[in-house]
Structures are given as C-alpha cells and as structure tokens.
C-alpha cells in the first residue's frame, strides 16, 4: 500500500511491499548537515515522516542519509553525506540541467532516475566505487535491490 504524505517525494518498496527508503527532494542551495538535521527533526516532531529503515534528504548539492532503526525527534546529524553534484553529474548532463539552476520538478526526475539505477545497479557500483561504501555497509543497497520506486501520491 502506497504511503501518502506531503512531506515525502519518493518511497522505495521492497519485494514484500514494505517501505525501505523515504526520500525528500529539496531544490535548496547552500545546505548543511545542521540544516538537514533540523529539517528531519521538524518532520519527525510533526509526525509527517512515516516509518522506514532509511531516510534521505536530497538537494542538488548534497544528499543526507540516515539509517532510522528508532527515529527520535531529536536533531540527529546525518550518518552519511554525499556530494550530489558529483554523484548526479551524469543525470544533470543527460537532462541538460545544472545543480545551481535546477527546478524542483527537474530534480525529482533526476532523483527518480538515480534511485531506479541504484536499485538495479547500486551493489555492483559500490564494489567499484568506495564513495558508496556507506550505502552498501548500512544495508541500504541491499534493501534497494529490486525495489519499486514510487513518487508520493501527494505532491
């Protein structure tokens, strides 16, 4: 059953239909780990963040990841931060977009493509690219294996 929440842009479901990753896309610039921690805290404190093992806030510049074994509404910094300009560069180029001027809808499209690719090829990529080791070591890539990625029903 699809999760319906205005706070989440994408949900990755495993083979059993369980949500394994929640993704919030923001076209904000000049974000920080503190900004991401505060944003996540606000979602948790308002009860707008459904339960899932992993959570990602993605911006054109950075991606902030949490493994949420027991999400508390505290201001917990992300457990892993990735340079989105590097990771998403092939997608920015494919869609003729730049991280500095991307719209929210274009970022959603890029993230959807990236998530779909990670579900299919993420584990293979992690074996060749050490910058993806947290995604592998945390269990996220295994959880995404053959996942179904859906945009939130509420936009």
Short mmCIF file of N, CA and C in Angstrom, two decimals:
data_model
loop_
_atom_site.label_atom_id
_atom_site.label_comp_id
_atom_site.label_asym_id
_atom_site.label_seq_id
_atom_site.Cartn_x
_atom_site.Cartn_y
_atom_site.Cartn_z
N UNK A 1 0.84 -1.18 0.00
CA UNK A 1 0.00 0.00 0.00
C UNK A 1 0.88 1.24 0.00
N UNK A 2 0.58 2.18 -0.86
CA UNK A 2 1.39 3.38 -1.00
C UNK A 2 1.22 4.29 0.21
N UNK A 3 2.34 4.87 0.64
CA UNK A 3 2.30 5.86 1.70
C UNK A 3 1.89 7.19 1.09
N UNK A 4 0.99 7.87 1.75
CA UNK A 4 0.54 9.18 1.27
C UNK A 4 0.90 10.21 2.33
N UNK A 5 1.90 11.01 2.03
CA UNK A 5 2.30 12.07 2.94
C UNK A 5 2.91 13.20 2.13
N UNK A 6 2.53 14.43 2.42
CA UNK A 6 3.06 15.55 1.66
C UNK A 6 4.55 15.81 1.93
N UNK A 7 5.09 15.23 2.99
CA UNK A 7 6.48 15.50 3.35
C UNK A 7 7.47 14.65 2.56
N UNK A 8 7.02 13.63 1.87
CA UNK A 8 7.91 12.69 1.21
C UNK A 8 7.67 12.71 -0.29
N UNK A 9 8.76 12.79 -1.06
CA UNK A 9 8.65 12.82 -2.52
C UNK A 9 8.72 11.44 -3.15
N UNK A 10 9.52 10.55 -2.56
CA UNK A 10 9.67 9.20 -3.11
C UNK A 10 9.67 8.18 -1.98
N UNK A 11 9.18 7.00 -2.31
CA UNK A 11 9.25 5.86 -1.39
C UNK A 11 9.76 4.68 -2.19
N UNK A 12 10.75 3.97 -1.64
CA UNK A 12 11.23 2.73 -2.23
C UNK A 12 10.64 1.58 -1.43
N UNK A 13 9.98 0.66 -2.14
CA UNK A 13 9.34 -0.50 -1.52
C UNK A 13 10.12 -1.76 -1.87
N UNK A 14 10.32 -2.63 -0.88
CA UNK A 14 10.99 -3.90 -1.15
C UNK A 14 10.01 -4.88 -1.80
N UNK A 15 10.48 -6.10 -2.03
CA UNK A 15 9.67 -7.12 -2.71
C UNK A 15 8.38 -7.46 -1.96
N UNK A 16 8.40 -7.25 -0.63
CA UNK A 16 7.20 -7.55 0.18
C UNK A 16 6.25 -6.36 0.26
N UNK A 17 6.63 -5.24 -0.37
CA UNK A 17 5.79 -4.06 -0.34
C UNK A 17 6.01 -3.16 0.86
N UNK A 18 7.09 -3.43 1.61
CA UNK A 18 7.42 -2.62 2.78
C UNK A 18 8.28 -1.42 2.36
N UNK A 19 7.99 -0.25 2.92
CA UNK A 19 8.81 0.93 2.65
C UNK A 19 10.20 0.72 3.26
N UNK A 20 11.24 0.89 2.44
CA UNK A 20 12.61 0.74 2.94
C UNK A 20 13.38 2.06 2.90
N UNK A 21 12.95 2.99 2.04
CA UNK A 21 13.62 4.28 1.93
C UNK A 21 12.59 5.36 1.65
N UNK A 22 12.67 6.44 2.42
CA UNK A 22 11.85 7.63 2.20
C UNK A 22 12.79 8.72 1.70
N UNK A 23 12.36 9.46 0.69
CA UNK A 23 13.21 10.50 0.10
C UNK A 23 12.44 11.81 0.03
N UNK A 24 13.06 12.84 0.53
CA UNK A 24 12.54 14.20 0.40
C UNK A 24 13.53 14.97 -0.47
N UNK A 25 13.06 15.50 -1.58
CA UNK A 25 13.89 16.29 -2.50
C UNK A 25 13.64 17.76 -2.26
N UNK A 26 14.70 18.52 -2.16
CA UNK A 26 14.61 19.97 -1.97
C UNK A 26 15.57 20.64 -2.94
N UNK A 27 15.09 21.62 -3.67
CA UNK A 27 15.97 22.31 -4.62
C UNK A 27 16.77 23.42 -3.93
N UNK A 28 16.83 23.40 -2.62
CA UNK A 28 17.57 24.39 -1.83
C UNK A 28 19.06 24.33 -2.13
N UNK A 29 19.69 25.48 -2.04
CA UNK A 29 21.13 25.60 -2.25
C UNK A 29 21.82 25.92 -0.92
N UNK A 30 23.12 25.67 -0.86
CA UNK A 30 23.95 26.01 0.30
C UNK A 30 23.42 25.40 1.59
N UNK A 31 23.02 24.14 1.53
CA UNK A 31 22.53 23.45 2.72
C UNK A 31 23.72 22.89 3.51
N UNK A 32 23.44 22.43 4.71
CA UNK A 32 24.49 21.87 5.57
C UNK A 32 23.92 20.67 6.32
N UNK A 33 24.79 19.96 7.01
CA UNK A 33 24.32 18.86 7.84
C UNK A 33 23.41 19.36 8.95
N UNK A 34 23.69 20.53 9.49
CA UNK A 34 22.83 21.12 10.52
C UNK A 34 21.45 21.43 9.95
N UNK A 35 21.40 22.02 8.76
CA UNK A 35 20.12 22.30 8.10
C UNK A 35 19.34 21.00 7.91
N UNK A 36 20.01 19.95 7.42
CA UNK A 36 19.35 18.67 7.18
C UNK A 36 18.84 18.06 8.49
N UNK A 37 19.64 18.12 9.54
CA UNK A 37 19.22 17.58 10.84
C UNK A 37 18.00 18.32 11.37
N UNK A 38 17.97 19.63 11.21
CA UNK A 38 16.82 20.41 11.67
C UNK A 38 15.58 20.11 10.82
N UNK A 39 15.77 19.97 9.52
CA UNK A 39 14.65 19.65 8.63
C UNK A 39 14.04 18.30 9.02
N UNK A 40 14.88 17.30 9.22
CA UNK A 40 14.42 15.97 9.61
C UNK A 40 13.73 16.02 10.97
N UNK A 41 14.32 16.75 11.92
CA UNK A 41 13.72 16.88 13.25
C UNK A 41 12.31 17.46 13.15
N UNK A 42 12.13 18.47 12.29
CA UNK A 42 10.80 19.07 12.12
C UNK A 42 9.80 18.06 11.57
N UNK A 43 10.23 17.27 10.59
CA UNK A 43 9.34 16.25 10.05
C UNK A 43 8.93 15.24 11.14
N UNK A 44 9.91 14.81 11.92
CA UNK A 44 9.62 13.83 12.97
C UNK A 44 8.74 14.43 14.06
N UNK A 45 9.02 15.65 14.46
CA UNK A 45 8.25 16.24 15.56
C UNK A 45 6.81 16.55 15.17
N UNK A 46 6.56 16.75 13.87
CA UNK A 46 5.19 17.00 13.40
C UNK A 46 4.49 15.72 12.96
N UNK A 47 5.19 14.59 13.09
CA UNK A 47 4.59 13.31 12.75
C UNK A 47 4.33 13.11 11.27
N UNK A 48 5.08 13.82 10.42
CA UNK A 48 4.86 13.72 8.98
C UNK A 48 5.88 12.82 8.29
N UNK A 49 6.71 12.14 9.06
CA UNK A 49 7.70 11.24 8.48
C UNK A 49 7.30 9.80 8.83
N UNK A 50 6.80 9.05 7.84
CA UNK A 50 6.42 7.66 8.11
C UNK A 50 7.64 6.83 8.53
N UNK A 51 7.38 5.64 9.00
CA UNK A 51 8.46 4.76 9.45
C UNK A 51 9.05 4.00 8.26
N UNK A 52 10.36 4.03 8.17
CA UNK A 52 11.11 3.25 7.18
C UNK A 52 12.54 3.16 7.70
N UNK A 53 13.26 2.11 7.32
CA UNK A 53 14.63 1.94 7.83
C UNK A 53 15.61 3.04 7.39
N UNK A 54 15.35 3.66 6.22
CA UNK A 54 16.28 4.66 5.71
C UNK A 54 15.54 5.93 5.30
N UNK A 55 16.23 7.06 5.46
CA UNK A 55 15.68 8.35 5.07
C UNK A 55 16.77 9.15 4.37
N UNK A 56 16.37 9.84 3.30
CA UNK A 56 17.29 10.66 2.51
C UNK A 56 16.67 12.02 2.25
N UNK A 57 17.44 13.07 2.51
CA UNK A 57 17.10 14.41 2.04
C UNK A 57 18.10 14.69 0.93
N UNK A 58 17.57 14.96 -0.27
CA UNK A 58 18.43 15.20 -1.43
C UNK A 58 18.27 16.62 -1.92
N UNK A 59 19.39 17.30 -2.11
CA UNK A 59 19.43 18.63 -2.71
C UNK A 59 20.32 18.53 -3.94
N UNK A 60 20.36 19.55 -4.78
CA UNK A 60 21.23 19.48 -5.95
C UNK A 60 22.72 19.39 -5.59
N UNK A 61 23.07 19.80 -4.38
CA UNK A 61 24.48 19.81 -3.97
C UNK A 61 24.88 18.64 -3.07
N UNK A 62 23.95 18.20 -2.23
CA UNK A 62 24.28 17.16 -1.25
C UNK A 62 23.11 16.21 -1.05
N UNK A 63 23.47 15.00 -0.61
CA UNK A 63 22.46 14.02 -0.20
C UNK A 63 22.80 13.61 1.23
N UNK A 64 21.79 13.68 2.09
CA UNK A 64 21.95 13.39 3.51
C UNK A 64 21.18 12.11 3.84
N UNK A 65 21.88 11.14 4.41
CA UNK A 65 21.29 9.82 4.68
C UNK A 65 21.25 9.52 6.18
N UNK A 66 20.16 8.87 6.59
CA UNK A 66 20.03 8.33 7.95
C UNK A 66 19.56 6.89 7.87
N UNK A 67 20.12 6.06 8.73
CA UNK A 67 19.53 4.74 8.99
C UNK A 67 18.67 4.96 10.23
N UNK A 68 17.40 4.65 10.12
CA UNK A 68 16.44 5.00 11.17
C UNK A 68 15.95 3.77 11.91
N UNK A 69 16.80 3.15 12.69
CA UNK A 69 16.36 1.99 13.44
C UNK A 69 15.28 2.37 14.45
N UNK A 70 15.46 3.50 15.09
CA UNK A 70 14.48 4.01 16.04
C UNK A 70 14.52 5.53 15.95
N UNK A 71 13.81 6.11 14.97
CA UNK A 71 13.93 7.56 14.77
C UNK A 71 13.36 8.36 15.93
N UNK A 72 14.25 9.12 16.58
CA UNK A 72 13.80 10.00 17.65
C UNK A 72 13.69 11.41 17.07
N UNK A 73 12.82 12.22 17.62
CA UNK A 73 12.62 13.56 17.06
C UNK A 73 13.75 14.53 17.38
N UNK A 74 14.86 14.04 17.88
CA UNK A 74 15.99 14.91 18.16
C UNK A 74 16.68 15.39 16.89
N UNK A 75 17.58 16.30 17.05
CA UNK A 75 18.30 16.89 15.94
C UNK A 75 19.55 16.05 15.65
N UNK A 76 19.34 14.89 15.09
CA UNK A 76 20.42 13.95 14.82
C UNK A 76 21.06 14.25 13.45
N UNK A 77 22.38 14.45 13.43
CA UNK A 77 23.03 14.73 12.13
C UNK A 77 22.94 13.50 11.24
N UNK A 78 23.03 13.72 9.93
CA UNK A 78 23.00 12.56 9.02
C UNK A 78 24.20 11.64 9.30
N UNK A 79 23.99 10.36 9.08
CA UNK A 79 25.06 9.40 9.28
C UNK A 79 26.01 9.36 8.09
N UNK A 80 25.53 9.86 6.95
CA UNK A 80 26.35 9.89 5.75
C UNK A 80 25.89 11.04 4.88
N UNK A 81 26.86 11.79 4.35
CA UNK A 81 26.57 12.88 3.43
C UNK A 81 27.35 12.64 2.15
N UNK A 82 26.67 12.76 1.02
CA UNK A 82 27.28 12.51 -0.28
C UNK A 82 27.25 13.79 -1.11
N UNK A 83 28.28 14.00 -1.90
CA UNK A 83 28.34 15.12 -2.83
C UNK A 83 27.42 14.81 -4.01
N UNK A 84 26.27 15.46 -4.04
CA UNK A 84 25.28 15.20 -5.10
C UNK A 84 25.75 15.74 -6.45
N UNK A 85 26.52 16.81 -6.46
CA UNK A 85 26.96 17.35 -7.75
C UNK A 85 27.82 16.34 -8.50
N UNK A 86 28.60 15.56 -7.77
CA UNK A 86 29.42 14.53 -8.39
C UNK A 86 28.59 13.29 -8.71
N UNK A 87 27.83 12.81 -7.74
CA UNK A 87 27.05 11.58 -7.91
C UNK A 87 25.98 11.73 -9.00
N UNK A 88 25.36 12.89 -9.06
CA UNK A 88 24.27 13.10 -10.02
C UNK A 88 24.73 13.75 -11.33
N UNK A 89 26.02 13.99 -11.46
CA UNK A 89 26.54 14.69 -12.64
C UNK A 89 26.08 14.07 -13.97
N UNK A 90 26.14 12.74 -14.13
CA UNK A 90 25.67 12.16 -15.40
C UNK A 90 24.19 12.47 -15.68
N UNK A 91 23.39 12.56 -14.63
CA UNK A 91 21.97 12.83 -14.78
C UNK A 91 21.73 14.31 -15.11
N UNK A 92 22.47 15.19 -14.43
CA UNK A 92 22.38 16.61 -14.76
C UNK A 92 22.71 16.81 -16.24
N UNK A 93 23.78 16.15 -16.70
CA UNK A 93 24.20 16.30 -18.10
C UNK A 93 23.16 15.71 -19.05
N UNK A 94 22.65 14.55 -18.73
CA UNK A 94 21.66 13.89 -19.59
C UNK A 94 20.43 14.76 -19.80
N UNK A 95 20.00 15.44 -18.73
CA UNK A 95 18.79 16.26 -18.80
C UNK A 95 19.09 17.75 -19.03
N UNK A 96 20.37 18.03 -19.33
CA UNK A 96 20.80 19.41 -19.62
C UNK A 96 20.38 20.38 -18.52
N UNK A 97 20.69 20.01 -17.29
CA UNK A 97 20.38 20.81 -16.12
C UNK A 97 21.69 21.13 -15.38
N UNK A 98 21.66 22.15 -14.55
CA UNK A 98 22.80 22.45 -13.69
C UNK A 98 22.32 22.45 -12.24
N UNK A 99 23.17 22.03 -11.33
CA UNK A 99 22.77 21.99 -9.92
C UNK A 99 22.36 23.38 -9.39
N UNK A 100 22.97 24.42 -9.93
CA UNK A 100 22.71 25.78 -9.44
C UNK A 100 21.34 26.32 -9.86
N UNK A 101 20.81 25.85 -10.98
CA UNK A 101 19.58 26.44 -11.52
C UNK A 101 18.44 25.44 -11.70
N UNK A 102 18.56 24.27 -11.12
CA UNK A 102 17.57 23.22 -11.35
C UNK A 102 16.24 23.53 -10.64
N UNK A 103 15.15 23.20 -11.31
CA UNK A 103 13.82 23.36 -10.71
C UNK A 103 13.51 22.13 -9.85
N UNK A 104 12.50 22.25 -9.02
CA UNK A 104 12.10 21.12 -8.18
C UNK A 104 11.65 19.93 -8.98
N UNK A 105 10.89 20.16 -10.07
CA UNK A 105 10.41 19.04 -10.89
C UNK A 105 11.56 18.34 -11.61
N UNK A 106 12.53 19.11 -12.10
CA UNK A 106 13.67 18.50 -12.78
C UNK A 106 14.51 17.70 -11.78
N UNK A 107 14.68 18.21 -10.57
CA UNK A 107 15.41 17.47 -9.54
C UNK A 107 14.68 16.17 -9.21
N UNK A 108 13.37 16.22 -9.14
CA UNK A 108 12.59 15.00 -8.89
C UNK A 108 12.86 13.95 -9.97
N UNK A 109 12.86 14.38 -11.22
CA UNK A 109 13.11 13.45 -12.33
C UNK A 109 14.51 12.85 -12.23
N UNK A 110 15.49 13.67 -11.95
CA UNK A 110 16.87 13.19 -11.81
C UNK A 110 16.98 12.20 -10.66
N UNK A 111 16.38 12.53 -9.53
CA UNK A 111 16.45 11.62 -8.37
C UNK A 111 15.71 10.32 -8.63
N UNK A 112 14.59 10.39 -9.32
CA UNK A 112 13.87 9.17 -9.66
C UNK A 112 14.76 8.25 -10.51
N UNK A 113 15.42 8.82 -11.50
CA UNK A 113 16.32 8.02 -12.35
C UNK A 113 17.47 7.45 -11.54
N UNK A 114 18.07 8.27 -10.68
CA UNK A 114 19.19 7.81 -9.85
C UNK A 114 18.74 6.69 -8.91
N UNK A 115 17.60 6.86 -8.25
CA UNK A 115 17.11 5.83 -7.34
C UNK A 115 16.83 4.53 -8.07
N UNK A 116 16.23 4.63 -9.25
CA UNK A 116 15.94 3.43 -10.05
C UNK A 116 17.24 2.74 -10.43
N UNK A 117 18.23 3.51 -10.84
CA UNK A 117 19.54 2.93 -11.18
C UNK A 117 20.21 2.30 -9.96
N UNK A 118 20.11 2.96 -8.80
CA UNK A 118 20.71 2.40 -7.59
C UNK A 118 20.03 1.09 -7.18
N UNK A 119 18.72 1.02 -7.38
CA UNK A 119 18.01 -0.23 -7.06
C UNK A 119 18.49 -1.36 -7.94
N UNK A 120 18.80 -1.06 -9.18
CA UNK A 120 19.21 -2.10 -10.12
C UNK A 120 20.72 -2.36 -10.11
N UNK A 121 21.52 -1.30 -10.04
CA UNK A 121 22.98 -1.44 -10.21
C UNK A 121 23.80 -0.98 -9.01
N UNK A 122 23.16 -0.55 -7.93
CA UNK A 122 23.88 0.04 -6.80
C UNK A 122 24.92 -0.87 -6.19
N UNK A 123 24.59 -2.13 -5.98
CA UNK A 123 25.55 -3.04 -5.35
C UNK A 123 26.76 -3.26 -6.24
N UNK A 124 26.54 -3.35 -7.53
CA UNK A 124 27.65 -3.52 -8.47
C UNK A 124 28.54 -2.25 -8.47
N UNK A 125 27.91 -1.08 -8.45
CA UNK A 125 28.66 0.17 -8.42
C UNK A 125 29.48 0.29 -7.14
N UNK A 126 28.91 -0.10 -6.01
CA UNK A 126 29.59 0.03 -4.72
C UNK A 126 30.86 -0.81 -4.67
N UNK A 127 30.89 -1.90 -5.39
CA UNK A 127 32.10 -2.74 -5.43
C UNK A 127 33.25 -2.03 -6.13
N UNK A 128 32.90 -1.12 -7.06
CA UNK A 128 33.93 -0.40 -7.82
C UNK A 128 34.20 1.01 -7.29
N UNK A 129 33.29 1.55 -6.49
CA UNK A 129 33.37 2.96 -6.08
C UNK A 129 33.30 3.05 -4.56
N UNK A 130 34.43 3.33 -3.91
CA UNK A 130 34.49 3.37 -2.45
C UNK A 130 33.66 4.51 -1.85
N UNK A 131 33.32 5.52 -2.65
CA UNK A 131 32.50 6.62 -2.11
C UNK A 131 31.08 6.15 -1.77
N UNK A 132 30.71 4.97 -2.26
CA UNK A 132 29.38 4.42 -1.99
C UNK A 132 29.39 3.39 -0.86
N UNK A 133 30.51 3.28 -0.16
CA UNK A 133 30.65 2.21 0.85
C UNK A 133 29.61 2.32 1.97
N UNK A 134 29.26 3.55 2.43
CA UNK A 134 28.26 3.65 3.48
C UNK A 134 26.92 3.10 3.00
N UNK A 135 26.57 3.40 1.75
CA UNK A 135 25.30 2.91 1.21
C UNK A 135 25.25 1.39 1.24
N UNK A 136 26.39 0.78 0.98
CA UNK A 136 26.47 -0.68 1.00
C UNK A 136 26.54 -1.21 2.43
N UNK A 137 27.48 -0.66 3.22
CA UNK A 137 27.69 -1.13 4.59
C UNK A 137 26.46 -0.96 5.47
N UNK A 138 25.68 0.08 5.24
CA UNK A 138 24.50 0.34 6.06
C UNK A 138 23.35 -0.62 5.77
N UNK A 139 23.42 -1.29 4.63
CA UNK A 139 22.35 -2.18 4.22
C UNK A 139 21.36 -1.54 3.25
N UNK A 140 21.57 -0.25 2.95
CA UNK A 140 20.64 0.44 2.06
C UNK A 140 20.62 -0.17 0.66
N UNK A 141 21.78 -0.46 0.09
CA UNK A 141 21.80 -1.01 -1.26
C UNK A 141 21.15 -2.39 -1.31
N UNK A 142 21.35 -3.18 -0.28
CA UNK A 142 20.68 -4.49 -0.22
C UNK A 142 19.16 -4.30 -0.12
N UNK A 143 18.74 -3.32 0.69
CA UNK A 143 17.30 -3.05 0.83
C UNK A 143 16.70 -2.54 -0.47
N UNK A 144 17.49 -1.80 -1.25
CA UNK A 144 17.01 -1.25 -2.52
C UNK A 144 17.02 -2.26 -3.66
N UNK A 145 17.73 -3.36 -3.45
CA UNK A 145 17.86 -4.35 -4.51
C UNK A 145 16.47 -4.76 -5.00
N UNK A 146 16.23 -4.52 -6.27
CA UNK A 146 14.95 -4.82 -6.91
C UNK A 146 13.77 -4.05 -6.30
N UNK A 147 14.06 -2.92 -5.68
CA UNK A 147 12.99 -2.13 -5.07
C UNK A 147 12.13 -1.48 -6.15
N UNK A 148 10.92 -1.19 -5.77
CA UNK A 148 10.00 -0.43 -6.61
C UNK A 148 10.01 1.00 -6.08
N UNK A 149 10.36 1.95 -6.93
CA UNK A 149 10.43 3.35 -6.53
C UNK A 149 9.14 4.04 -6.99
N UNK A 150 8.50 4.74 -6.07
CA UNK A 150 7.27 5.45 -6.41
C UNK A 150 7.35 6.89 -5.94
N UNK A 151 6.81 7.78 -6.75
CA UNK A 151 6.66 9.16 -6.31
C UNK A 151 5.49 9.20 -5.35
N UNK A 152 5.57 10.09 -4.37
CA UNK A 152 4.49 10.22 -3.42
C UNK A 152 3.21 10.60 -4.12
N UNK A 153 2.11 10.09 -3.62
CA UNK A 153 0.81 10.40 -4.21
C UNK A 153 0.42 11.85 -3.97
N UNK A 154 1.02 12.48 -2.99
CA UNK A 154 0.72 13.87 -2.68
C UNK A 154 1.92 14.71 -3.07
N UNK A 155 1.73 15.64 -3.98
CA UNK A 155 2.83 16.50 -4.43
C UNK A 155 2.55 17.94 -4.08
#
